[in-house]
Coordinates of C-alpha atoms in Angstrom, one line a residue:
X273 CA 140.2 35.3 -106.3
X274 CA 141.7 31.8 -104.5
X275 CA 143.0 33.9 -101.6
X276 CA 139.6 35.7 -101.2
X277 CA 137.5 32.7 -101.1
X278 CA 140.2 30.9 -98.9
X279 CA 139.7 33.8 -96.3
X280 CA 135.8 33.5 -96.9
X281 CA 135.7 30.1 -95.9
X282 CA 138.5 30.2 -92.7
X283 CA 136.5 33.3 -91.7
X284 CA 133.2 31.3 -92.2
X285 CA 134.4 28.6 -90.0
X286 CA 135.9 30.4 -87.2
X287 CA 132.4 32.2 -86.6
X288 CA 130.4 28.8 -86.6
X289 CA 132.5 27.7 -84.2
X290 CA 132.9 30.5 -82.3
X291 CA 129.0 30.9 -82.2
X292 CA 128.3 27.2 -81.0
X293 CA 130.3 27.1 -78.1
X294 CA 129.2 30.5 -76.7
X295 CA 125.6 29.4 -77.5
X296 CA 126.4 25.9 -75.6
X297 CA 128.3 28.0 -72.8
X298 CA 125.2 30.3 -72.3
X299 CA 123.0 27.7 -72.6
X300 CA 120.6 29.5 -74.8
X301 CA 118.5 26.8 -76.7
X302 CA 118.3 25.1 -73.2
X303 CA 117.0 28.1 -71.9
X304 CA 114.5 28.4 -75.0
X305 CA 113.4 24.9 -74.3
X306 CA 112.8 25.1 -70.3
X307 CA 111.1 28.7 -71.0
X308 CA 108.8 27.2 -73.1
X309 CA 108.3 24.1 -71.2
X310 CA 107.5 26.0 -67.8
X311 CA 105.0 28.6 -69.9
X312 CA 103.1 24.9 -70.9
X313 CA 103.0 23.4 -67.4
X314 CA 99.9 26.0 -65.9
X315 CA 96.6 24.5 -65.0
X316 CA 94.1 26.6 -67.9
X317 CA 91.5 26.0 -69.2
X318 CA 91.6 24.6 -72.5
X319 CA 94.9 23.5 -72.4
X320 CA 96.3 19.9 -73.3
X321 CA 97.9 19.9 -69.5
X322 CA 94.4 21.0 -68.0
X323 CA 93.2 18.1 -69.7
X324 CA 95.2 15.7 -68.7
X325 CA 95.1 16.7 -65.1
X326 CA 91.7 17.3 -65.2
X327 CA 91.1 13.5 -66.7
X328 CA 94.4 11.7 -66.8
X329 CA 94.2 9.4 -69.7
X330 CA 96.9 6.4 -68.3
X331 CA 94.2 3.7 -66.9
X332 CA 95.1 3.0 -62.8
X333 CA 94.8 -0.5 -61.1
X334 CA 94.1 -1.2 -57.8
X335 CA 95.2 -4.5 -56.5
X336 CA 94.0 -5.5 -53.1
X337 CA 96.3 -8.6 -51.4
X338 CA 94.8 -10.2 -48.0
X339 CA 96.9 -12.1 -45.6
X340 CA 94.8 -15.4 -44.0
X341 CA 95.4 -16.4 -40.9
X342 CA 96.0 -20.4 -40.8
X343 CA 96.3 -20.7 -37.2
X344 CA 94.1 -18.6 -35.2
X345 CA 93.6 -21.1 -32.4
X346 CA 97.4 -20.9 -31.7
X347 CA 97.9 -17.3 -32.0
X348 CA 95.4 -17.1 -28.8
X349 CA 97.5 -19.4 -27.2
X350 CA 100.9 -16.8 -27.8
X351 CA 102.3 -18.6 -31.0
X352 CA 103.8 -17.0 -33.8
X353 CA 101.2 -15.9 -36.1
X354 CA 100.9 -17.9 -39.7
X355 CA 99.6 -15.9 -42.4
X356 CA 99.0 -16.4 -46.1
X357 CA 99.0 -14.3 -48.7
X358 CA 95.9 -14.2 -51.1
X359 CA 95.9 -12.1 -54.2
X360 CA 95.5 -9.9 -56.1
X361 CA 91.8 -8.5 -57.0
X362 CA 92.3 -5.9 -59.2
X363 CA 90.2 -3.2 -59.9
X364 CA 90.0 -0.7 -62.1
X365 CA 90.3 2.8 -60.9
X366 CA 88.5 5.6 -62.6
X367 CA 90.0 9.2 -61.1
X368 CA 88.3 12.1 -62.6
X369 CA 88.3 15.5 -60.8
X370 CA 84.7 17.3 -60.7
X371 CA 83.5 20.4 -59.9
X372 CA 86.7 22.0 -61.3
X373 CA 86.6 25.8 -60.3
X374 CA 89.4 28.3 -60.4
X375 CA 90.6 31.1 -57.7
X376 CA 92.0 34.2 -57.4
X377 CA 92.5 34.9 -61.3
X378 CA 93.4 31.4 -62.9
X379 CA 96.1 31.4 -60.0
X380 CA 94.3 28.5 -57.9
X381 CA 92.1 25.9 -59.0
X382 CA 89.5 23.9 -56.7
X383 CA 88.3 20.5 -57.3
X384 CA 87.2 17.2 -55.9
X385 CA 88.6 13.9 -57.2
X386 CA 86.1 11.3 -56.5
X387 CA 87.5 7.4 -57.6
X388 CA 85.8 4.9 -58.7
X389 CA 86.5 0.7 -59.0
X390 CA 85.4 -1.8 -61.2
X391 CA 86.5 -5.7 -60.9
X392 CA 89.2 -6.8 -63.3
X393 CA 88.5 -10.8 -63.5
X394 CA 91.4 -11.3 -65.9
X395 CA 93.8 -9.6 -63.8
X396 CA 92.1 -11.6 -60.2
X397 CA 93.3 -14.8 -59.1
X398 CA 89.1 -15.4 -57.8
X399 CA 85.9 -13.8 -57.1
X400 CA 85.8 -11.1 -54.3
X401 CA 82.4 -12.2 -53.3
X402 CA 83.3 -16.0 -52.8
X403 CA 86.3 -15.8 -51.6
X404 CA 87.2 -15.8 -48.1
X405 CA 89.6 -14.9 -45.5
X406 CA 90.2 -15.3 -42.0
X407 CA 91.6 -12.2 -40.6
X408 CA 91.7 -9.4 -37.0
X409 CA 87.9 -9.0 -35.9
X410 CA 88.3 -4.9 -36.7
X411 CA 85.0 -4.3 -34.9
X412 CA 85.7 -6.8 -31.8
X413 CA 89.1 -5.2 -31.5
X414 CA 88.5 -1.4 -31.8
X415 CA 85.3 -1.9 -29.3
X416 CA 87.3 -3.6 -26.2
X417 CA 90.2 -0.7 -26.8
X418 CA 87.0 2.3 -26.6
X419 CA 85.7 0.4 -23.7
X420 CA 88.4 -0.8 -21.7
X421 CA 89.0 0.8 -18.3
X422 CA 85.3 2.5 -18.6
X423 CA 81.7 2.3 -17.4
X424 CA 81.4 0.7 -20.9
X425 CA 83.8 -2.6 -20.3
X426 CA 81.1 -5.1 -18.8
X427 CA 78.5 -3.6 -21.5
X428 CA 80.8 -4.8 -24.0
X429 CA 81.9 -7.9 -23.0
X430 CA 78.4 -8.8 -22.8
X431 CA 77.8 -8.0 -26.3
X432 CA 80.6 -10.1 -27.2
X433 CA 79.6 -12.9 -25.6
X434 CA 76.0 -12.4 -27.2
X435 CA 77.3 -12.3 -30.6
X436 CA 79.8 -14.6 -30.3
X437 CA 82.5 -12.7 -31.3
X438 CA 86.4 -13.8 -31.2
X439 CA 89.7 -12.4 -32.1
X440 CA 89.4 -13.5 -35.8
X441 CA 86.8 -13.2 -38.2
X442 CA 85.6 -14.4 -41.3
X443 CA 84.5 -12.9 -44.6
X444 CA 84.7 -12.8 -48.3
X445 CA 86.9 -10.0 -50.0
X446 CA 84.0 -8.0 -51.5
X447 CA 82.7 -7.4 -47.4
X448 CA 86.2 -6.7 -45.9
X449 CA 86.8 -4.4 -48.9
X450 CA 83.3 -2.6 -49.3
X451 CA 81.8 -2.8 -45.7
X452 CA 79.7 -5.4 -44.1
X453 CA 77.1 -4.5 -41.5
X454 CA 78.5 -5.5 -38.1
X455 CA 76.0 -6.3 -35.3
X456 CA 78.6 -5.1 -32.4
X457 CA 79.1 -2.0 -34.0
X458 CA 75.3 -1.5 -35.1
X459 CA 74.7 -1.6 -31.2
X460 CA 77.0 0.4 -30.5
X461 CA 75.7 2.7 -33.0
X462 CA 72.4 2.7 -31.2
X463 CA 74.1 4.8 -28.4
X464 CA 76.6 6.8 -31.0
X465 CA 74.8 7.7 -34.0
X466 CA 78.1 8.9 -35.4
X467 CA 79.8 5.1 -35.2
X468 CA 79.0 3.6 -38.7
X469 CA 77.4 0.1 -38.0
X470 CA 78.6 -0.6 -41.8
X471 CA 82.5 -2.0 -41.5
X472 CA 84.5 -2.3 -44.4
X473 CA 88.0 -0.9 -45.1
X474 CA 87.6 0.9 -48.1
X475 CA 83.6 1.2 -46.6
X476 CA 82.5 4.7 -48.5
X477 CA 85.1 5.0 -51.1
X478 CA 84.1 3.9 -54.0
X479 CA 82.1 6.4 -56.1
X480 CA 83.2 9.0 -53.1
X481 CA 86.0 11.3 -52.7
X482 CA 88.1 12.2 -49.7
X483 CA 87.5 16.4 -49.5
X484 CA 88.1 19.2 -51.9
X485 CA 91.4 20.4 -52.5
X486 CA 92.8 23.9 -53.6
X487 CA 95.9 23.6 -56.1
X488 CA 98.3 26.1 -57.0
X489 CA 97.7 26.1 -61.1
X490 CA 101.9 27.2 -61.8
X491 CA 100.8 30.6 -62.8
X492 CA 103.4 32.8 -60.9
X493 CA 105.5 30.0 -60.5
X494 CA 106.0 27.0 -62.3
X495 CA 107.4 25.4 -59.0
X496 CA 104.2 25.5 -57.8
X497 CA 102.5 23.5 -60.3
X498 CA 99.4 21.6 -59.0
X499 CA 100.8 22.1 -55.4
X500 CA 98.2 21.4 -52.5
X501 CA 97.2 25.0 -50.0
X502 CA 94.0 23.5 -48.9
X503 CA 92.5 20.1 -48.2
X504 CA 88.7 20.4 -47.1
X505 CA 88.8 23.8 -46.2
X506 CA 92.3 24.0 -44.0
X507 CA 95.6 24.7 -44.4
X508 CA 97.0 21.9 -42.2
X509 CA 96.2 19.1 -40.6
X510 CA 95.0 18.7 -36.8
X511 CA 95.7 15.3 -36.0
X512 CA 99.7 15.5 -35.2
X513 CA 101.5 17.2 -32.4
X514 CA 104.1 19.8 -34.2
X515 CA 103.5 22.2 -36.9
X516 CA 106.0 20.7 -39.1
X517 CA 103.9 17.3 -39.0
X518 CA 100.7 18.9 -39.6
X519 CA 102.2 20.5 -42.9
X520 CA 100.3 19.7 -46.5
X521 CA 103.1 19.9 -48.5
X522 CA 103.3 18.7 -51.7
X523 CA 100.9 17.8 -55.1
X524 CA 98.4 14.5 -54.8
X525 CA 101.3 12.4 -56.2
X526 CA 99.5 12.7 -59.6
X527 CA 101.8 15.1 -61.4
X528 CA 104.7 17.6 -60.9
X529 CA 106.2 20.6 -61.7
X530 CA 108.6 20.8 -64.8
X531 CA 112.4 20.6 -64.6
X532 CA 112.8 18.2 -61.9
X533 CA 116.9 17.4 -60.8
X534 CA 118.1 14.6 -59.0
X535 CA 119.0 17.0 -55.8
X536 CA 115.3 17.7 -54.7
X537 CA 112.9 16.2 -52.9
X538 CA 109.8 15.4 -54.1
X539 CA 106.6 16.0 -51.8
X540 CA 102.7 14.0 -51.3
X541 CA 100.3 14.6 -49.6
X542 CA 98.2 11.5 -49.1
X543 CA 95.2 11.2 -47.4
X544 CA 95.4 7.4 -47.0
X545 CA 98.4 8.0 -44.5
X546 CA 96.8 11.2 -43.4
X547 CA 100.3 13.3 -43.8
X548 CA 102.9 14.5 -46.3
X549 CA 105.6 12.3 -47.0
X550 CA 108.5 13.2 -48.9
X551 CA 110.6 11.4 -52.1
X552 CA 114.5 11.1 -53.1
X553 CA 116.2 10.2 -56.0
X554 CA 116.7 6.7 -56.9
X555 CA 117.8 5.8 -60.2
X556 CA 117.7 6.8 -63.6
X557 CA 116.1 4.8 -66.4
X558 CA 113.3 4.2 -69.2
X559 CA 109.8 4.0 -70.0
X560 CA 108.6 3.0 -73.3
X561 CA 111.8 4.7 -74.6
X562 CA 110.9 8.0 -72.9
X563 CA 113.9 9.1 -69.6
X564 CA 112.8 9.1 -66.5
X565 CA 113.8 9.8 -62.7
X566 CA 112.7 7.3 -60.2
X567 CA 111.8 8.3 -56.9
X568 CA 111.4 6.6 -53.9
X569 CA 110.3 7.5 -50.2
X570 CA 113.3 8.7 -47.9
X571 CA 114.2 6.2 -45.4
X572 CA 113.7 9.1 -43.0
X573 CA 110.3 9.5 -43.2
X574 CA 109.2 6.6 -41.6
X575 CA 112.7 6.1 -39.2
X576 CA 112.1 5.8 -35.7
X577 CA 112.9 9.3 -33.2
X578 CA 116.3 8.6 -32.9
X579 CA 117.3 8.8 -36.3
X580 CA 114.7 11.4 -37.5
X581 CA 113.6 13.6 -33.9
X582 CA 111.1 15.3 -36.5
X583 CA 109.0 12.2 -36.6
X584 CA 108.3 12.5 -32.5
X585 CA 105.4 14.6 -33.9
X586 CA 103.5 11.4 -35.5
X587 CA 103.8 9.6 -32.2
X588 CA 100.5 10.0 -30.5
X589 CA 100.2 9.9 -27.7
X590 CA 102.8 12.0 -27.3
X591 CA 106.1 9.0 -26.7
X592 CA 104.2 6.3 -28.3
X593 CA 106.4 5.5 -30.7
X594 CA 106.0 2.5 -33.1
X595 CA 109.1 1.9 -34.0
X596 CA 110.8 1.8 -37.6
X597 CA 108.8 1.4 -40.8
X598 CA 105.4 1.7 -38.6
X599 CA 102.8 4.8 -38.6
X600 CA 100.1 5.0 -36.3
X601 CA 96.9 6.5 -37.8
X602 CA 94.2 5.6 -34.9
X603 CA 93.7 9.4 -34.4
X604 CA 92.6 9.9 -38.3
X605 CA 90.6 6.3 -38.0
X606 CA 87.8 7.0 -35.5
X607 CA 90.4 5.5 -32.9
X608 CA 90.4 2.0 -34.8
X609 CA 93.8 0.5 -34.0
X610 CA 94.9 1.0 -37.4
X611 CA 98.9 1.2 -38.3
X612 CA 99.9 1.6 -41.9
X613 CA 103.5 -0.1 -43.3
X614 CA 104.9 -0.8 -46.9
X615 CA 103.8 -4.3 -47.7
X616 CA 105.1 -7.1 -45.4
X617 CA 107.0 -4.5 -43.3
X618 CA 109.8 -3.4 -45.9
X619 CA 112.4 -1.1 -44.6
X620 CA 110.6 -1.7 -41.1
X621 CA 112.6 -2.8 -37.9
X622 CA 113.2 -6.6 -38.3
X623 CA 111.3 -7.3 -35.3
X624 CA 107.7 -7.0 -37.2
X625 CA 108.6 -9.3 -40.2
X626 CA 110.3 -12.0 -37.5
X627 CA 106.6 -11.7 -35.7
X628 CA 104.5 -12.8 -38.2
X629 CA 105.5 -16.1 -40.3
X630 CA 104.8 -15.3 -43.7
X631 CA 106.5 -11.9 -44.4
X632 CA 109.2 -11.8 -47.0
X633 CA 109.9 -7.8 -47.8
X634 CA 111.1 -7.7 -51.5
X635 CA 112.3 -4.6 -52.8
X636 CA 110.9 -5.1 -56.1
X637 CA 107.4 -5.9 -55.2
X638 CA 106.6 -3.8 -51.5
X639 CA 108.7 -0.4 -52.8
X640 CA 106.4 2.3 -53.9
X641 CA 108.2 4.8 -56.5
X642 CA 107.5 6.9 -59.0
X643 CA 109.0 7.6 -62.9
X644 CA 108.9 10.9 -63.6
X645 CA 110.4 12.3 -67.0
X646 CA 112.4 14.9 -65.6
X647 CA 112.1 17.8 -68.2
X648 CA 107.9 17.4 -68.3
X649 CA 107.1 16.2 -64.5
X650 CA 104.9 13.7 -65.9
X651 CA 104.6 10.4 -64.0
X652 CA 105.3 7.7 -66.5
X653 CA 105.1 4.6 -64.5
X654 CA 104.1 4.5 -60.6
X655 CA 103.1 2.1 -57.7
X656 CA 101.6 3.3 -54.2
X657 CA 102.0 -0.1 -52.1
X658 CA 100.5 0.6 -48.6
X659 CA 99.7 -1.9 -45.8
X660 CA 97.2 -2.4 -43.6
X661 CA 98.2 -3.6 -40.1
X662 CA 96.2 -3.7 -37.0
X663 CA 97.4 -3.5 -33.5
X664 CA 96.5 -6.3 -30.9
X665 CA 97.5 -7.3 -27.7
X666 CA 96.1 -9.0 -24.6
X667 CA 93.6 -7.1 -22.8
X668 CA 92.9 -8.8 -19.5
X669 CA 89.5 -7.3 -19.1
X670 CA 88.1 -9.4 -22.6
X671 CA 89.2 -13.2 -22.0
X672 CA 89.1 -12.8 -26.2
X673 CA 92.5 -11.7 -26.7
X674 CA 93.5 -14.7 -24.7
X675 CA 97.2 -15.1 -24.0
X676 CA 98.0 -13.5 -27.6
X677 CA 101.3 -11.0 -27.9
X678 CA 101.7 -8.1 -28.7
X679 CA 101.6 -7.9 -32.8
X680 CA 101.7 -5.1 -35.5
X681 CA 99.3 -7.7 -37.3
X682 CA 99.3 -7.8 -41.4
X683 CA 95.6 -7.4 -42.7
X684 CA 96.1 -6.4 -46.2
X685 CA 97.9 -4.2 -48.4
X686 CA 97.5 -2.1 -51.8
X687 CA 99.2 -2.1 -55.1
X688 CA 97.7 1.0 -56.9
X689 CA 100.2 1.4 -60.0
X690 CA 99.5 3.0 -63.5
X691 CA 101.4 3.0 -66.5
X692 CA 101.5 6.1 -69.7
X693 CA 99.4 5.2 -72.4
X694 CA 100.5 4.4 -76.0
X695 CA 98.9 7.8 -77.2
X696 CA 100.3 9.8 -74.4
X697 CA 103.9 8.1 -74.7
X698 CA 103.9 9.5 -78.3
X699 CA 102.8 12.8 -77.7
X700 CA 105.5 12.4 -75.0
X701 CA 108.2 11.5 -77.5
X702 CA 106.9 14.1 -80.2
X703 CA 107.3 17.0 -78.2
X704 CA 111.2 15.7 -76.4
X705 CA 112.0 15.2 -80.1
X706 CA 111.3 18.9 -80.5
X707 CA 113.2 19.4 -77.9
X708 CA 116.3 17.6 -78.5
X709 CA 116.4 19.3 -81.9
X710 CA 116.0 22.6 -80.7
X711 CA 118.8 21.9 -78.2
X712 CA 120.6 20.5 -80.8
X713 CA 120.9 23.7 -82.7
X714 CA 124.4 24.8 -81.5
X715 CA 125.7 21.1 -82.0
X716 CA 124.4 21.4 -85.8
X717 CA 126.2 25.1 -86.1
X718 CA 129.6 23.5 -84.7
X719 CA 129.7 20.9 -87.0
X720 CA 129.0 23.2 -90.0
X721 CA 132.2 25.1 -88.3
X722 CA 133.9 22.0 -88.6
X723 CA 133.5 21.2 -92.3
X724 CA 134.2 24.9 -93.3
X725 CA 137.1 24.2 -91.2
X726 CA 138.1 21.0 -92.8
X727 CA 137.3 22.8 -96.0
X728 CA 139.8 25.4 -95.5
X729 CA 142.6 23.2 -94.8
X730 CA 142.2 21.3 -97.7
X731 CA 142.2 24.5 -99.9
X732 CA 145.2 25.9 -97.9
X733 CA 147.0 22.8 -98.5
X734 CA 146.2 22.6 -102.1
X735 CA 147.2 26.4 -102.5
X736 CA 150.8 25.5 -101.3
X737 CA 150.9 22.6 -103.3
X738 CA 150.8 24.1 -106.2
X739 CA 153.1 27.0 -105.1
X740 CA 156.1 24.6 -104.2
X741 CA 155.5 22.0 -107.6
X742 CA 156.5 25.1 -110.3
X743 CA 159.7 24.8 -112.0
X744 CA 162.6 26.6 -112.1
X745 CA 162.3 28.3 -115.8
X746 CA 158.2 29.1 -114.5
X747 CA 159.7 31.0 -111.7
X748 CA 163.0 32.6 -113.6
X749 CA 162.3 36.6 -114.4
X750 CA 161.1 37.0 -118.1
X751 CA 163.7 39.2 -119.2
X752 CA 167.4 38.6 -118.5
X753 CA 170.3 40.7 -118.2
X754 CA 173.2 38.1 -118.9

């Protein structure tokens, strides 16, 4: 009876641990979990991940910083620009997505995702409509670069002499966000109905959206998850000169596909920088006690031609070329001289921070990233930091410009970050605790192997034990024949 339950139990162990390391080999609870995790992540109706894409619950702040110029009587003159930075007005930013239709049988899903800001005074350093700053003349500017070298050029100068215009202008935050009405453009508008006479540079964007997208809703392929085919009613963009540059590519930068590893690359599309712009891994940490990957934007995808030839498409004209760190967007900005950057030029050639006094580039405040948990794709912490620069030079047909260099010049720049709610963090957690104990299965299973296993020693061990302890009469025959 001893030797049957001694075999039980060694038998017993064997096949625990047998059965936990070819479950751990084949990966099968892993499988079971990823499975079930892809089946979840599909844009439907009804579902806790329509939901949250539909409405994400995780509140998002804008935060608007302006840089003042101190010295704007010198910077006509050819001195080094001073500039100070003033911030941040935060608003709140509301992000629904309306007039949610779906395609070609649940496999697509239309929508529009208008945004919406309201003032944060607690989180503002002062009041948007008393404030002011001193900063480019927009208007003034993009007027003499339409006009120059055209019937127009005298016209204009004219009207800037009228109005008094100069290089600089002043205004509170609330107008150079939300639009002031500009007399030299509302001439101008006169004779071009399509020029808005309203300037402002976020003029039409609050309460508005920016086009209707189509999304991939992960039906056929998880990888494919909320993945942009269509931004108002095309498949690509026109503004760029190569195919490749004209690519969407990518979600909104609002969620992701499941299953994310450290090796791919994650891709945007953003209106604001009119392109898609791709992400790489970074580092590995925490949020609120949930894993995450972050991800920052490749160093390649703003690098000058002769690192990355592929960017030669963004420079337009064809050969204009900014330089490092630098995208021009005139041709998606009604021709305004607009250049976009990371905030005070990070990662940019040296030679725009060293123009204008009053850059410091700081990793930690001017990177934009993302923190996605890498087994849900949800974004768990993230900042989009975007500057606004302007291009100026000296244009000897408006004695404006003066004798002023030739500047990538700082206007503002963004901050729009958000951060997982204290509900959706422990849904979060709830459901990579189910995880981990489903994956855990095989783990539990080999350490049941090992206490059978343990067991069975100790009963072998005891067995011989007694066996060798007997004495001599106990093992002498019972009948004798001496």
């Amino acid at each position: 009876m001893k030797s049957l339950c001694l075999v039980t139990v060694g038998v017993l162990a064997m096949t625990l641990l047998i059965a936990s390391i070819s479950l751990l080999v084949a990966h099968v609870f892993q499988t079971v979990v990823d499975l079930q995790v892809k089946q979840g992540t599909v844009l439907k109706n009804g579902t806790e991940t329509f939901e949250a894409w539909e409405d994400p619950p995780p509140p998002v702040y804008m935060q608007f910083y302006f840089f003042n110029v101190t010295n704007p009587l010198e910077v006509l003159q050819g001195d080094t620009p001073l500039v100070e930075e003033i911030g941040p007005y935060t608003y709140r930013e509301y992000r629904p997505r309306v007039h949610v239709q779906f395609l070609d049988n649940g496999t697509k899903v239309s929508a529009l995702n208008p945004k919406t800001y309201v003032f944060e005074p607690q989180k503002s350093v002062g009041d948007p409509e008393v404030d002011l700053i001193r900063t480019v003349n927009v208007p003034a500017v993009t007027a003499m670069e339409w006009t120059r070298s055209t019937p127009l050029q005298f016209a204009t100068e004219v009207l800037l002499l009228l109005y008094q215009e100069s290089l600089f202008t002043v205004h509170t935050v609330h107008e150079l966000l939300w639009g002031y009405k500009d007399r030299l453009l509302s001439t101008i508008h006169l004779l071009h109905p399509e020029i808005d006479p309203v300037f402002g540079f976020f003029n039409k964007m609050n309460g508005t959206d920016d086009g209707e997208y189509v999304f991939l809703s992960g039906e056929i392929d998880y990888l494919n998850f909320s993945r942009i085919v269509e931004w108002k009613g095309k498949e690509s963009l026109s503004w760029w000169t190569t195919e490749t540059c004209n690519m969407i590519n990518g979600t909104d930068g609002t969620s992701f596909h499941p299953l994310i590893s450290k090796d791919e690359n994650i891709y945007i599309f953003s209106s604001d920088f009119c392109r898609s712009l791709y992400l790489v891994y970074d580092s590995s940490g925490t949020v609120a006690g949930i894993p995450t990957y972050r991800f920052v934007p490749s160093a390649m995808v703003f690098a000058n031609t002769t690192v990355n030839p592929g960017n030669a498409g963004f420079c337009v004209p064809p050969g204009n070329c900014p330089g490092t760190g630098v995208l021009n967007v005139s041709i998606c900005k009604q021709g305004a001289p607009i250049f976009l950057s990371a905030p005070h030029f990070y990662q940019a050639d040296q030679k725009f921070v060293e123009d204008i006094e009053g850059m410091h580039p700081k990793k930690e405040y001017h990177e934009t990233f993302l923190d996605i948990n890498p087994l849900t794709g949800l974004v768990l912490k993230a900042a989009k930091r975007m500057q606004i620069n302007v291009h100026i030079r000296k244009l000897p047909e408006f004695f404006e410009t003066g004798n002023i260099r030739t500047l990538i010049f700082p206007v503002m720049y963004i901050n729009e970050s958000v951060l997982i709610d204290e509900a959706s963090a422990s849904k979060l957690k709830h459901i990579l605790l189910e995880a981990s104990v489903v994956i855990g299965i095989p783990f539990v299973i080999m350490a049941l192997g090992i206490v059978f296993g343990i067991v069975f020693i100790v009963l072998a061990c005891r067995s011989r034990g007694i066996r060798e302890e007997s004495t001599e009469d106990e093992r002498s025959p019972l009948i004798r024949t001496s």
